[in-house]
Amino acid sequence: MKNVIITREASGFEEVKDIFLKAGFNPISFPLIRFDPIEIKDLNIERYEYLIFTSKNAVRYFFYQIPKIKKKAIAVGEK
């Protein structure tokens, strides 16, 4: 089995680990990226008609801080 280094964020390693195992590789987590939430303050959510998210991390961190909104949301990307 060939070793492969996976450089994505540690929490994202689990998402791809099985893909590499099934392909005959030994995936090794070596995260070079880390996502940290920033504090959302002074955001007047009422000013906006839509929320457009470009990553699953943006969705996760946004709704962690602002869990209940009544706005139209758009997610861009495969997932």
JSON list of C-alpha atoms in Angstrom, two decimals:
[
{"chain": "A", "resi": 1, "resn": "MET", "atom": "CA", "xyz": [0.00, 0.00, 0.00]},
{"chain": "A", "resi": 2, "resn": "LYS", "atom": "CA", "xyz": [1.35, 3.43, -0.94]},
{"chain": "A", "resi": 3, "resn": "ASN", "atom": "CA", "xyz": [1.30, 6.24, 1.59]},
{"chain": "A", "resi": 4, "resn": "VAL", "atom": "CA", "xyz": [-0.49, 9.44, 0.59]},
{"chain": "A", "resi": 5, "resn": "ILE", "atom": "CA", "xyz": [-0.44, 12.69, 2.56]},
{"chain": "A", "resi": 6, "resn": "ILE", "atom": "CA", "xyz": [-3.79, 14.48, 2.77]},
{"chain": "A", "resi": 7, "resn": "THR", "atom": "CA", "xyz": [-3.22, 18.18, 3.47]},
{"chain": "A", "resi": 8, "resn": "ARG", "atom": "CA", "xyz": [-6.77, 19.35, 4.06]},
{"chain": "A", "resi": 9, "resn": "GLU", "atom": "CA", "xyz": [-8.15, 20.53, 7.38]},
{"chain": "A", "resi": 10, "resn": "ALA", "atom": "CA", "xyz": [-8.14, 17.76, 9.99]},
{"chain": "A", "resi": 11, "resn": "SER", "atom": "CA", "xyz": [-11.95, 17.61, 10.18]},
{"chain": "A", "resi": 12, "resn": "GLY", "atom": "CA", "xyz": [-12.13, 17.16, 6.41]},
{"chain": "A", "resi": 13, "resn": "PHE", "atom": "CA", "xyz": [-9.75, 14.20, 6.42]},
{"chain": "A", "resi": 14, "resn": "GLU", "atom": "CA", "xyz": [-12.49, 11.78, 7.47]},
{"chain": "A", "resi": 15, "resn": "GLU", "atom": "CA", "xyz": [-14.53, 12.78, 4.42]},
{"chain": "A", "resi": 16, "resn": "VAL", "atom": "CA", "xyz": [-11.90, 11.53, 1.97]},
{"chain": "A", "resi": 17, "resn": "LYS", "atom": "CA", "xyz": [-10.10, 8.85, 3.96]},
{"chain": "A", "resi": 18, "resn": "ASP", "atom": "CA", "xyz": [-12.28, 5.97, 2.74]},
{"chain": "A", "resi": 19, "resn": "ILE", "atom": "CA", "xyz": [-11.93, 7.05, -0.88]},
{"chain": "A", "resi": 20, "resn": "PHE", "atom": "CA", "xyz": [-8.17, 6.65, -0.67]},
{"chain": "A", "resi": 21, "resn": "LEU", "atom": "CA", "xyz": [-8.38, 3.40, 1.29]},
{"chain": "A", "resi": 22, "resn": "LYS", "atom": "CA", "xyz": [-10.68, 1.87, -1.33]},
{"chain": "A", "resi": 23, "resn": "ALA", "atom": "CA", "xyz": [-8.26, 2.95, -4.06]},
{"chain": "A", "resi": 24, "resn": "GLY", "atom": "CA", "xyz": [-5.46, 1.04, -2.33]},
{"chain": "A", "resi": 25, "resn": "PHE", "atom": "CA", "xyz": [-3.68, 3.93, -0.63]},
{"chain": "A", "resi": 26, "resn": "ASN", "atom": "CA", "xyz": [-2.75, 4.54, 2.99]},
{"chain": "A", "resi": 27, "resn": "PRO", "atom": "CA", "xyz": [-3.98, 8.11, 3.66]},
{"chain": "A", "resi": 28, "resn": "ILE", "atom": "CA", "xyz": [-2.07, 10.10, 6.26]},
{"chain": "A", "resi": 29, "resn": "SER", "atom": "CA", "xyz": [-3.55, 13.28, 7.69]},
{"chain": "A", "resi": 30, "resn": "PHE", "atom": "CA", "xyz": [-1.15, 16.24, 7.53]},
{"chain": "A", "resi": 31, "resn": "PRO", "atom": "CA", "xyz": [-3.36, 19.36, 7.75]},
{"chain": "A", "resi": 32, "resn": "LEU", "atom": "CA", "xyz": [-1.89, 22.52, 6.29]},
{"chain": "A", "resi": 33, "resn": "ILE", "atom": "CA", "xyz": [-5.14, 24.47, 6.46]},
{"chain": "A", "resi": 34, "resn": "ARG", "atom": "CA", "xyz": [-7.11, 25.46, 9.54]},
{"chain": "A", "resi": 35, "resn": "PHE", "atom": "CA", "xyz": [-10.43, 27.24, 9.62]},
{"chain": "A", "resi": 36, "resn": "ASP", "atom": "CA", "xyz": [-11.23, 29.44, 12.57]},
{"chain": "A", "resi": 37, "resn": "PRO", "atom": "CA", "xyz": [-14.48, 31.33, 12.94]},
{"chain": "A", "resi": 38, "resn": "ILE", "atom": "CA", "xyz": [-14.44, 35.07, 13.27]},
{"chain": "A", "resi": 39, "resn": "GLU", "atom": "CA", "xyz": [-16.89, 36.79, 15.54]},
{"chain": "A", "resi": 40, "resn": "ILE", "atom": "CA", "xyz": [-19.83, 38.16, 13.60]},
{"chain": "A", "resi": 41, "resn": "LYS", "atom": "CA", "xyz": [-20.63, 41.55, 15.03]},
{"chain": "A", "resi": 42, "resn": "ASP", "atom": "CA", "xyz": [-22.25, 44.67, 13.70]},
{"chain": "A", "resi": 43, "resn": "LEU", "atom": "CA", "xyz": [-23.98, 42.71, 10.94]},
{"chain": "A", "resi": 44, "resn": "ASN", "atom": "CA", "xyz": [-27.39, 44.15, 10.20]},
{"chain": "A", "resi": 45, "resn": "ILE", "atom": "CA", "xyz": [-28.89, 41.04, 8.63]},
{"chain": "A", "resi": 46, "resn": "GLU", "atom": "CA", "xyz": [-32.08, 42.94, 7.76]},
{"chain": "A", "resi": 47, "resn": "ARG", "atom": "CA", "xyz": [-30.19, 44.91, 5.10]},
{"chain": "A", "resi": 48, "resn": "TYR", "atom": "CA", "xyz": [-29.85, 41.84, 2.88]},
{"chain": "A", "resi": 49, "resn": "GLU", "atom": "CA", "xyz": [-32.33, 39.88, 0.84]},
{"chain": "A", "resi": 50, "resn": "TYR", "atom": "CA", "xyz": [-30.09, 36.87, 0.20]},
{"chain": "A", "resi": 51, "resn": "LEU", "atom": "CA", "xyz": [-27.19, 35.14, 1.89]},
{"chain": "A", "resi": 52, "resn": "ILE", "atom": "CA", "xyz": [-24.72, 33.51, -0.49]},
{"chain": "A", "resi": 53, "resn": "PHE", "atom": "CA", "xyz": [-22.30, 30.99, 0.96]},
{"chain": "A", "resi": 54, "resn": "THR", "atom": "CA", "xyz": [-19.27, 29.82, -1.00]},
{"chain": "A", "resi": 55, "resn": "SER", "atom": "CA", "xyz": [-18.11, 27.06, 1.32]},
{"chain": "A", "resi": 56, "resn": "LYS", "atom": "CA", "xyz": [-19.51, 24.58, 3.80]},
{"chain": "A", "resi": 57, "resn": "ASN", "atom": "CA", "xyz": [-17.26, 26.10, 6.46]},
{"chain": "A", "resi": 58, "resn": "ALA", "atom": "CA", "xyz": [-18.88, 29.50, 5.90]},
{"chain": "A", "resi": 59, "resn": "VAL", "atom": "CA", "xyz": [-22.30, 27.93, 6.38]},
{"chain": "A", "resi": 60, "resn": "ARG", "atom": "CA", "xyz": [-21.21, 26.11, 9.52]},
{"chain": "A", "resi": 61, "resn": "TYR", "atom": "CA", "xyz": [-19.61, 29.11, 11.21]},
{"chain": "A", "resi": 62, "resn": "PHE", "atom": "CA", "xyz": [-22.34, 31.54, 10.20]},
{"chain": "A", "resi": 63, "resn": "PHE", "atom": "CA", "xyz": [-25.23, 29.45, 11.48]},
{"chain": "A", "resi": 64, "resn": "TYR", "atom": "CA", "xyz": [-23.34, 28.57, 14.64]},
{"chain": "A", "resi": 65, "resn": "GLN", "atom": "CA", "xyz": [-23.41, 32.25, 15.59]},
{"chain": "A", "resi": 66, "resn": "ILE", "atom": "CA", "xyz": [-26.71, 33.19, 13.96]},
{"chain": "A", "resi": 67, "resn": "PRO", "atom": "CA", "xyz": [-28.80, 30.01, 14.13]},
{"chain": "A", "resi": 68, "resn": "LYS", "atom": "CA", "xyz": [-32.22, 31.42, 13.27]},
{"chain": "A", "resi": 69, "resn": "ILE", "atom": "CA", "xyz": [-32.75, 33.69, 10.30]},
{"chain": "A", "resi": 70, "resn": "LYS", "atom": "CA", "xyz": [-35.59, 34.26, 7.90]},
{"chain": "A", "resi": 71, "resn": "LYS", "atom": "CA", "xyz": [-33.66, 35.00, 4.72]},
{"chain": "A", "resi": 72, "resn": "LYS", "atom": "CA", "xyz": [-33.16, 33.27, 1.42]},
{"chain": "A", "resi": 73, "resn": "ALA", "atom": "CA", "xyz": [-29.86, 31.43, 1.38]},
{"chain": "A", "resi": 74, "resn": "ILE", "atom": "CA", "xyz": [-27.86, 30.23, -1.60]},
{"chain": "A", "resi": 75, "resn": "ALA", "atom": "CA", "xyz": [-25.01, 27.74, -1.39]},
{"chain": "A", "resi": 76, "resn": "VAL", "atom": "CA", "xyz": [-22.46, 27.65, -4.19]},
{"chain": "A", "resi": 77, "resn": "GLY", "atom": "CA", "xyz": [-20.53, 24.45, -4.78]},
{"chain": "A", "resi": 78, "resn": "GLU", "atom": "CA", "xyz": [-20.92, 20.72, -5.19]},
{"chain": "A", "resi": 79, "resn": "LYS", "atom": "CA", "xyz": [-22.02, 19.93, -1.65]}
]
